[in-house]
XYZ file of C-alpha atoms in Angstrom:
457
model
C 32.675 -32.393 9.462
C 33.771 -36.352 10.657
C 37.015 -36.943 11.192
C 37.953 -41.220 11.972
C 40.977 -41.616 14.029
C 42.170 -45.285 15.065
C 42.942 -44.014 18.530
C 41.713 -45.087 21.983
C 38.791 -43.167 23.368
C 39.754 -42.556 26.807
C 43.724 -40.924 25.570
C 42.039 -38.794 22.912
C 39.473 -37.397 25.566
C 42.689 -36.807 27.637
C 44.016 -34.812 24.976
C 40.845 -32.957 24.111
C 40.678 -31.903 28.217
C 43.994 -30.667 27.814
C 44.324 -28.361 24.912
C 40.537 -27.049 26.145
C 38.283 -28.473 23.218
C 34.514 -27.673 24.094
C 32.746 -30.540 25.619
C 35.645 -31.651 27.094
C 36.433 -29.055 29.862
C 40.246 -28.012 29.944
C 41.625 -24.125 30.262
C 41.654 -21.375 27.280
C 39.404 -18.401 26.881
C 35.594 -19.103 26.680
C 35.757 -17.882 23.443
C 37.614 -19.984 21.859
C 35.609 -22.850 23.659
C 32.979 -21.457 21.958
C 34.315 -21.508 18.444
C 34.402 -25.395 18.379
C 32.970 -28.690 19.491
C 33.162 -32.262 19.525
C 31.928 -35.812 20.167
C 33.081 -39.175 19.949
C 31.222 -41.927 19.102
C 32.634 -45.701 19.222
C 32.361 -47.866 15.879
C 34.229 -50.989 16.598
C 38.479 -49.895 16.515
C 37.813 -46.708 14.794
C 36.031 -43.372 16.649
C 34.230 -40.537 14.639
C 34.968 -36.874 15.837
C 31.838 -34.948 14.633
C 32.097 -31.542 14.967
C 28.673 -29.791 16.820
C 27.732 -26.659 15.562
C 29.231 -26.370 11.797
C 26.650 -24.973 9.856
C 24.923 -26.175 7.090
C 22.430 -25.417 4.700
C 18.850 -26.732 5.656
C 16.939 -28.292 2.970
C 13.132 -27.332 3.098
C 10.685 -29.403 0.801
C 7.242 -27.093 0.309
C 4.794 -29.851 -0.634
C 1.813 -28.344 -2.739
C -0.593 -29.129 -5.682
C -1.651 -27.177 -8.156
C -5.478 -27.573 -7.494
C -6.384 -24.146 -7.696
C -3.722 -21.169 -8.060
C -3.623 -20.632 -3.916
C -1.687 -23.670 -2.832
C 1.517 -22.700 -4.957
C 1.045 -18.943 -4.493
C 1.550 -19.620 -0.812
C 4.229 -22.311 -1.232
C 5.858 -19.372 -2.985
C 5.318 -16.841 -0.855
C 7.012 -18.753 2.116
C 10.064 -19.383 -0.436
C 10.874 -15.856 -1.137
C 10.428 -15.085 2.599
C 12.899 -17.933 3.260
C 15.280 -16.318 1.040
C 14.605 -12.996 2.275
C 14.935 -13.615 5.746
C 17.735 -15.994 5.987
C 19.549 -15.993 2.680
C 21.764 -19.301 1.944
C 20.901 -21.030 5.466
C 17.975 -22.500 3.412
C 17.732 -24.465 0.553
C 13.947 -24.709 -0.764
C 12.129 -27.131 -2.749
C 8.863 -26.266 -4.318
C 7.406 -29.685 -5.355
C 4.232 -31.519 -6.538
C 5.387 -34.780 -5.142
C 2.193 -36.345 -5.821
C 2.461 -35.412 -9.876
C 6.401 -36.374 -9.675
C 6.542 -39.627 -8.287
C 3.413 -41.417 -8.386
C 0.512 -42.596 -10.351
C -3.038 -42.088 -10.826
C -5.121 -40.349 -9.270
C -2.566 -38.872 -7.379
C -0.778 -37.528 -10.385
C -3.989 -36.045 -12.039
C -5.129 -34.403 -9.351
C -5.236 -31.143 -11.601
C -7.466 -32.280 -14.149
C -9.853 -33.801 -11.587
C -10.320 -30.795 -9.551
C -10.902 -28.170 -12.172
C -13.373 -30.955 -13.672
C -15.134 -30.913 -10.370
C -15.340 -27.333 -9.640
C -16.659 -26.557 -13.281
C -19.638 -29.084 -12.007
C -19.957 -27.400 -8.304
C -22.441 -30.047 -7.070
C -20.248 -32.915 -7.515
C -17.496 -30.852 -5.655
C -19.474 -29.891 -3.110
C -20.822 -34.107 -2.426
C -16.778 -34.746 -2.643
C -15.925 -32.118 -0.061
C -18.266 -32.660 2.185
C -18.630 -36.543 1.738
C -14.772 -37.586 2.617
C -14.980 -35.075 5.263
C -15.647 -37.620 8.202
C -12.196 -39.158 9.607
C -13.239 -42.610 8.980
C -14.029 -42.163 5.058
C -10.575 -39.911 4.268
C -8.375 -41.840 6.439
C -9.557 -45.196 4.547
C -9.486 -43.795 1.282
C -4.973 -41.976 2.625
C -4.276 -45.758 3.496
C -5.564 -47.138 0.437
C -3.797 -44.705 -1.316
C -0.838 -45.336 1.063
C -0.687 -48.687 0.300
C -0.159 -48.341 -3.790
C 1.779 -45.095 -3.698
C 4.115 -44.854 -0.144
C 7.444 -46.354 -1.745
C 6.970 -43.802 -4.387
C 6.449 -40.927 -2.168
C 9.222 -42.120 0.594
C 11.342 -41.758 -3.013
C 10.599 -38.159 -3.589
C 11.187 -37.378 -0.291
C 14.468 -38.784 -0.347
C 15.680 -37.216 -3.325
C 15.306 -33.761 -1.576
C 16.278 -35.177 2.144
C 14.747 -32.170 3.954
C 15.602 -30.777 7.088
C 12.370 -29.254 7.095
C 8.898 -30.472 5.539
C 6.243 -27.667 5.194
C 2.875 -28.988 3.497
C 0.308 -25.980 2.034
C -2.021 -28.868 0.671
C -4.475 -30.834 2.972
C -3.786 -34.061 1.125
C 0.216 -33.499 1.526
C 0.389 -34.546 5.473
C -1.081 -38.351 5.897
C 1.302 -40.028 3.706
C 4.422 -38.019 3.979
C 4.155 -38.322 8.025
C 3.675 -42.131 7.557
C 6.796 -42.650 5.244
C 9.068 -40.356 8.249
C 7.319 -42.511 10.635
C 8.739 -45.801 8.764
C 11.769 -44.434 8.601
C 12.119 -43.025 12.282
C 12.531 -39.886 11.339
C 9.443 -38.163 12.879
C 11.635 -36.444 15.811
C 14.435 -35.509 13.447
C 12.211 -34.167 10.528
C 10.111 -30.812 11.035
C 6.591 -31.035 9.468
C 4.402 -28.499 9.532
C 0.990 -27.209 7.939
C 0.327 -24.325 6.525
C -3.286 -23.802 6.067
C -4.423 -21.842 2.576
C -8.409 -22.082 3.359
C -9.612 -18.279 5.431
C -12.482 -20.677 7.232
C -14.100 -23.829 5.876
C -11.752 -26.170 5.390
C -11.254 -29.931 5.045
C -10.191 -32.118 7.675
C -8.009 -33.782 5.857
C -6.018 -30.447 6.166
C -5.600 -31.422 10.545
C -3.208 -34.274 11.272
C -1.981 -34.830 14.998
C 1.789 -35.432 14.104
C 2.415 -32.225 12.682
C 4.561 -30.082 14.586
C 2.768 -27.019 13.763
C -0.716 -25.863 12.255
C -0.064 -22.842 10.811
C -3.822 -21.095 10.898
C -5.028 -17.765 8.727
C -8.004 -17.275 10.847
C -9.022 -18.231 14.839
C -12.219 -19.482 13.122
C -9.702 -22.368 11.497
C -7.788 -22.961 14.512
C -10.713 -23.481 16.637
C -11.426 -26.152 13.739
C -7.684 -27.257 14.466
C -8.066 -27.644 18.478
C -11.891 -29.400 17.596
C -10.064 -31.834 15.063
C -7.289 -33.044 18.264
C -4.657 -30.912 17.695
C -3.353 -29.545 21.094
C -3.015 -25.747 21.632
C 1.096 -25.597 21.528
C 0.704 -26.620 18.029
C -1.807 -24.221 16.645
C -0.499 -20.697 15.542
C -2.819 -18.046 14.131
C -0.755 -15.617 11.532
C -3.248 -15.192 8.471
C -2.914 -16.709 5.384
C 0.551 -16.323 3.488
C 0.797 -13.667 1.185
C 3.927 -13.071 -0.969
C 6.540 -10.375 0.414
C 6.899 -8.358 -2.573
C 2.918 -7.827 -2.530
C 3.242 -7.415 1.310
C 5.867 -5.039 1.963
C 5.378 -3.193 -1.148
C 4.994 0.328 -0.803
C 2.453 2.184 -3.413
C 1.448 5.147 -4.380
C -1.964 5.485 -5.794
C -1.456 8.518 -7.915
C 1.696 7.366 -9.224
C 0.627 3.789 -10.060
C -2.309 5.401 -12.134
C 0.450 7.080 -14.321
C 2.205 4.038 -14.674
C -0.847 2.104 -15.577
C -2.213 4.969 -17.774
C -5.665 4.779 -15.712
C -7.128 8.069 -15.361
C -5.859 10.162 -12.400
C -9.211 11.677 -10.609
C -11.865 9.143 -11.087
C -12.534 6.240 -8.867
C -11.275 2.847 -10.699
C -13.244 -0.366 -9.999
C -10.940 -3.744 -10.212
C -12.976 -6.887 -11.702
C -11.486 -9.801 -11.544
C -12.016 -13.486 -13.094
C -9.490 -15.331 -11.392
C -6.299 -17.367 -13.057
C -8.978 -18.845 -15.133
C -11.111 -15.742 -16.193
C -14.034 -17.660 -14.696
C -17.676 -16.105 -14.082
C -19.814 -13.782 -14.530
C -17.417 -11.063 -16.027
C -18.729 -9.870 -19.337
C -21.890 -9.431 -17.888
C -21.089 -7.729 -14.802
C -18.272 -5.599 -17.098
C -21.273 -4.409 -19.092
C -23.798 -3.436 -16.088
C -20.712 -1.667 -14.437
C -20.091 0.658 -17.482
C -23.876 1.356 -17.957
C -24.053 2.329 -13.853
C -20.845 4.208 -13.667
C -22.040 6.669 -16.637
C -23.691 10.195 -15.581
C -27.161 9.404 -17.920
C -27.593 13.788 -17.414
C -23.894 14.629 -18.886
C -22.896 11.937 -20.442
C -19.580 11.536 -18.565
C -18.022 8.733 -16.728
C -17.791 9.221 -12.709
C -15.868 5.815 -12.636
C -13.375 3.603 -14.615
C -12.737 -0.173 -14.667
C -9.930 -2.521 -14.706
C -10.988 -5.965 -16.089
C -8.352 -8.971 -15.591
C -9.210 -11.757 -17.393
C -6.383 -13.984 -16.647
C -5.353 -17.239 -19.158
C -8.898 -16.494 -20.514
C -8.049 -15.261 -23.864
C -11.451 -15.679 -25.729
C -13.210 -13.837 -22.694
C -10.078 -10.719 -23.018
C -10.556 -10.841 -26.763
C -14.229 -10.547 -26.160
C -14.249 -7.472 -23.970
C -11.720 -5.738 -25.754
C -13.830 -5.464 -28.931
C -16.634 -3.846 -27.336
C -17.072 -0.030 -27.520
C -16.943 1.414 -23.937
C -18.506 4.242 -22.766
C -16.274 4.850 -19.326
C -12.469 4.429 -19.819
C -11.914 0.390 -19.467
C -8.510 -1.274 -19.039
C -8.438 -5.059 -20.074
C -5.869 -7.456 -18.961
C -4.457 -10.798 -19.252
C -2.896 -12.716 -16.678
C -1.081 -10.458 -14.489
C 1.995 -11.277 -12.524
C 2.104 -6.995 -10.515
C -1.273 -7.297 -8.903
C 0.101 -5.305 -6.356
C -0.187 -2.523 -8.545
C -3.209 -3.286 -10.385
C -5.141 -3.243 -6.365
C -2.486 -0.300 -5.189
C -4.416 2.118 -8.270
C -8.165 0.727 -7.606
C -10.414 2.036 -4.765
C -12.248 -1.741 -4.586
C -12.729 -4.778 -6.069
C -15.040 -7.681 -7.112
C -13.936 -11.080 -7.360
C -14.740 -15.050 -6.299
C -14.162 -15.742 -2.768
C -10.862 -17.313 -3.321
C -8.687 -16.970 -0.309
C -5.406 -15.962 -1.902
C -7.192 -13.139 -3.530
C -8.981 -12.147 -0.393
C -5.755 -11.601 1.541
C -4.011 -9.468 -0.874
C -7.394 -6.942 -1.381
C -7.535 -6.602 2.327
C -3.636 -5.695 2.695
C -4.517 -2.622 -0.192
C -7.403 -2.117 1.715
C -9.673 -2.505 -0.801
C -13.342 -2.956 -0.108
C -14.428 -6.449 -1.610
C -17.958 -7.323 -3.806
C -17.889 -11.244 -3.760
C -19.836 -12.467 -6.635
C -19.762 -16.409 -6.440
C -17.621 -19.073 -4.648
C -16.871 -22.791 -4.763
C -18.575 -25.119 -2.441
C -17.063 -26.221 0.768
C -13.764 -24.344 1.062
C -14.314 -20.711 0.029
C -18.555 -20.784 1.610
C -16.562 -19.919 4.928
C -14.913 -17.128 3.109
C -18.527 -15.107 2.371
C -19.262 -14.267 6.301
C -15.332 -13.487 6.446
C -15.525 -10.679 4.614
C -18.667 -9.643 5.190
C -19.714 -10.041 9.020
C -16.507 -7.911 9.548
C -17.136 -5.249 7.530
C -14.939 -5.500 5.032
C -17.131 -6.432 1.799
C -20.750 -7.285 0.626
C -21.517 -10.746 -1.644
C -24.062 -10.510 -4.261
C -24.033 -12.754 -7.423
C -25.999 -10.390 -9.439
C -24.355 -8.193 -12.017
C -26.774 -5.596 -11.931
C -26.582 -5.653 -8.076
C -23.011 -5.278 -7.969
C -22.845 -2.498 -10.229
C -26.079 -0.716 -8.410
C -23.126 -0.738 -5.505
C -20.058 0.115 -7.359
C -22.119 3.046 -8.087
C -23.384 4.080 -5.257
C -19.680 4.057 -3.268
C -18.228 6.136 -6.206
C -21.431 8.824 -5.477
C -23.610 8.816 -2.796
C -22.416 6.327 -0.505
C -18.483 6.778 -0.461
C -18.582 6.866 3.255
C -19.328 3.271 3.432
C -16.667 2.948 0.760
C -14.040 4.617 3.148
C -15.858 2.662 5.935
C -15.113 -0.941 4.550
C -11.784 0.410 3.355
C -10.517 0.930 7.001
C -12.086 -2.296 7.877
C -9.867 -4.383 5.431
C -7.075 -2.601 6.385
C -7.696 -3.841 9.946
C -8.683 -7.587 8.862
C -5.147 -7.550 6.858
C -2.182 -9.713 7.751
C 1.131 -8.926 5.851
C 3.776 -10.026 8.138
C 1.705 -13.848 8.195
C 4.217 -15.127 5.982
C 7.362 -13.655 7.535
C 5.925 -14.793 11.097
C 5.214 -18.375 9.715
C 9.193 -18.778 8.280
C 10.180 -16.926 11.642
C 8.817 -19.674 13.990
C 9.601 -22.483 11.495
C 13.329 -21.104 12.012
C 12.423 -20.871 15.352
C 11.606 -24.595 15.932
C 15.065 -25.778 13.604
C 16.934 -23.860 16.163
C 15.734 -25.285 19.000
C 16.557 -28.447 17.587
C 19.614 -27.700 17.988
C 22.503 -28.387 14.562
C 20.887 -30.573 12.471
C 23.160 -33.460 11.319
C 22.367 -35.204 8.254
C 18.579 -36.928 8.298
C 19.498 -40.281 7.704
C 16.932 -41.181 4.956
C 17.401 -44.888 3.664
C 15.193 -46.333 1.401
C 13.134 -49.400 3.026
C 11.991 -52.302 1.967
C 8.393 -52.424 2.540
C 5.478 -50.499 4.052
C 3.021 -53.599 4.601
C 3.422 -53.555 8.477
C 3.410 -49.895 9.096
C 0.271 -49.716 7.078
């Protein structure tokens, strides 16, 4: 709230010290002094009262891409934990600013990556060759220099309180636009790292004022890349609260899901895409998990093919000997993980985190060069999960921890359970609040568009 008055300063103050406005000394109960306060600030004959304190709701821009399905996952996972934690103090944006507001290549960026991880080796030489600071931070400013006006646009459209980036190509320019605009001590930014282990550098930047890490293997990659330790915090990777907190009941789920309520159910999984090896691994998993002697099934499978239609289409045609569920793209994983006893899937990170919360063991069959490599010895140096890319290996395994080997079954089950992080995303929104608080009221960021970016760049 401003309030002008054509007054002089020094006779208002009077007043103010009078009647016991806080800020200005004067008598009343502390309380009240409490309730209220003001400043004055001088603009030539007039004064502005602004009152301290008022609150307001925060705007919070998540900056993400949709290159791969973890980015936005996370972007809204820390959105519904806003909400949940803190109601109406927050108002949260969930934008591609990159798509929005600029042009090529920025806007593509889509396209190009699941181009590039369809032909691994040509992801893995871009990964790995703009990793060194020199090559990514000429190929930001070049970028910078086309694209900065129409970035500093999107960012004032949403004038946020509070930046939060979940995409390692989403700090660079945004910090240079609040640094053009002074706004880099008024403006929050921090990172919240989606990659378990090996990850780009591009995802480090020194002017953040928090690295949110899922792993201490990432934040040692933080503190390596320049950050300094009061900006590093390890939570895990965020996970969306009603997967989280959601509390399931095995048997029941399986009458839910009509999945059969004694024997051991097996959850394969092709990603958003329904990419990999599934039909053939579907097919050596129903062959292994059938008694050859009786004739009878001593495990069942759940296949989730995602927006792979052809592949769910395919799989449902086939005559199974075991019972075999087969699934599209499925929004309740929580429930689809809560009724299975483990899982195999690609090493994507998102994926990871929710099968270790369920405490499912994990069979990794394949992953994509550079970010998810780091997630193999994750899961499996502690404990947690085996990798094999063979279909007939992974089903030789399935089989063996729904017979003979169900100790190591229950083994890696406890193990997840103990690798598991589901508060990550409620601790992440917790300290961001944290940090606007100690801030102290946040007055309106004064976002103006400028004129040019040549100098700063």
């Amino acid at each position: 709230m401003v309030i002008k008055v054509a007054s002089q300063k020094s006779s208002l103050k009077t007043v103010f010290e009078r009647v016991g406005v806080y800020g200005f000394g004067g008598g009343g109960s502390s309380n009240r002094q409490k309730r209220i306060r003001y400043e004055i600030h001088d603009e030539d004959d007039t004064m502005e009262m602004v009152q301290l304190g008022a609150d307001r709701t925060k705007n919070v821009l998540i900056l993400m891409s949709d290159t791969g399905g973890g980015h936005r996952a996370s972007a809204e996972a820390i959105r519904d934990a806003f909400k949940m934690e803190y109601g109406d103090q927050y108002r949260i944006f969930v934008k591609d600013v990159w798509k929005e507001y600029t042009g090529w290549p920025l806007n593509d960026m889509e396209n190009q990556y699941k181009f590039m991880v369809k032909h691994v080796q040509l992801w893995s030489m871009a990964f790995h060759g703009t990793s060194p600071r020199w090559i990514h931070g000429v190929y930001l400013a070049a970028i910078a220099a086309f694209y900065a006006k129409e970035v500093e646009a999107g960012l004032m459209e949403y004038k946020p309180d509070i930046i939060i980036s979940v995409h390692p190509l989403m700090q660079h320019i945004p910090l240079l636009v609040l640094k053009w605009q002074g706004l880099q001590k008024k403006v929050i930014f921090v990172t919240v790292i989606t990659d378990l282990n090996t990850c780009h550098r591009t995802w480090f930047h020194p002017g953040v004022k928090r690295c949110y890490c899922p792993s201490e293997e990432v934040s040692k990659r933080a503190l390596l890349d320049g950050l300094e330790q009061n900006q590093v915090r390890v939570f895990g990777l965020p996970v969306r609260p009603s997967f989280a907190r959601a509390v399931l009941n095995k048997d029941d789920l399986r009458v839910e899901l009509d999945l059969d309520p004694v024997l051991p159910a097996v959850l394969l999984m092709g990603g958003g895409e329904g990419m990999g090896p599934v039909k053939k691994t579907a097919k050596a998993l129903a062959e292994s998990l059938l008694d050859k002697e009786t004739g009878k099934p001593f495990g069942q499978m759940v296949v989730i093919c995602g927006r792979n239609k052809a592949l769910a289409s395919s799989l449902e045609s086939l005559e199974w000997k075991i019972p075999v569920k087969v699934r599209g793209f499925e929004t309740q994983m929580q429930k689809w993980m809560g009724a299975c006893d483990c899982i195999i899937t690609k090493a994507g990170p998102g994926t990871i985190a929710e099968a270790l919360i369920r405490g499912l063991p994990i069979i990794l069959n394949d992953y994509i060069p550079g970010q998810e490599k780091g997630n193999v010895p994750y899961v499996v140096g502690n404990g947690a999960g085996v990798f094999t890319r063979s279909p007939k290996e992974t089903a030789r395994i399935v089989a063996g921890w729904f017979s003979t080997n169900s100790d190591e079954l229950k083994k890696m089950s406890e193990n997840s359970l103990k690798l598991a992080q589901p508060e990550a995303v409620f601790d992440i929104v917790r300290d961001i609040h944290d940090l606007a608080g100690q801030r102290g009221p946040l007055a309106d960021v004064p976002y103006v568009l400028t004129s040019s970016f040549t100098n700063l760049i």
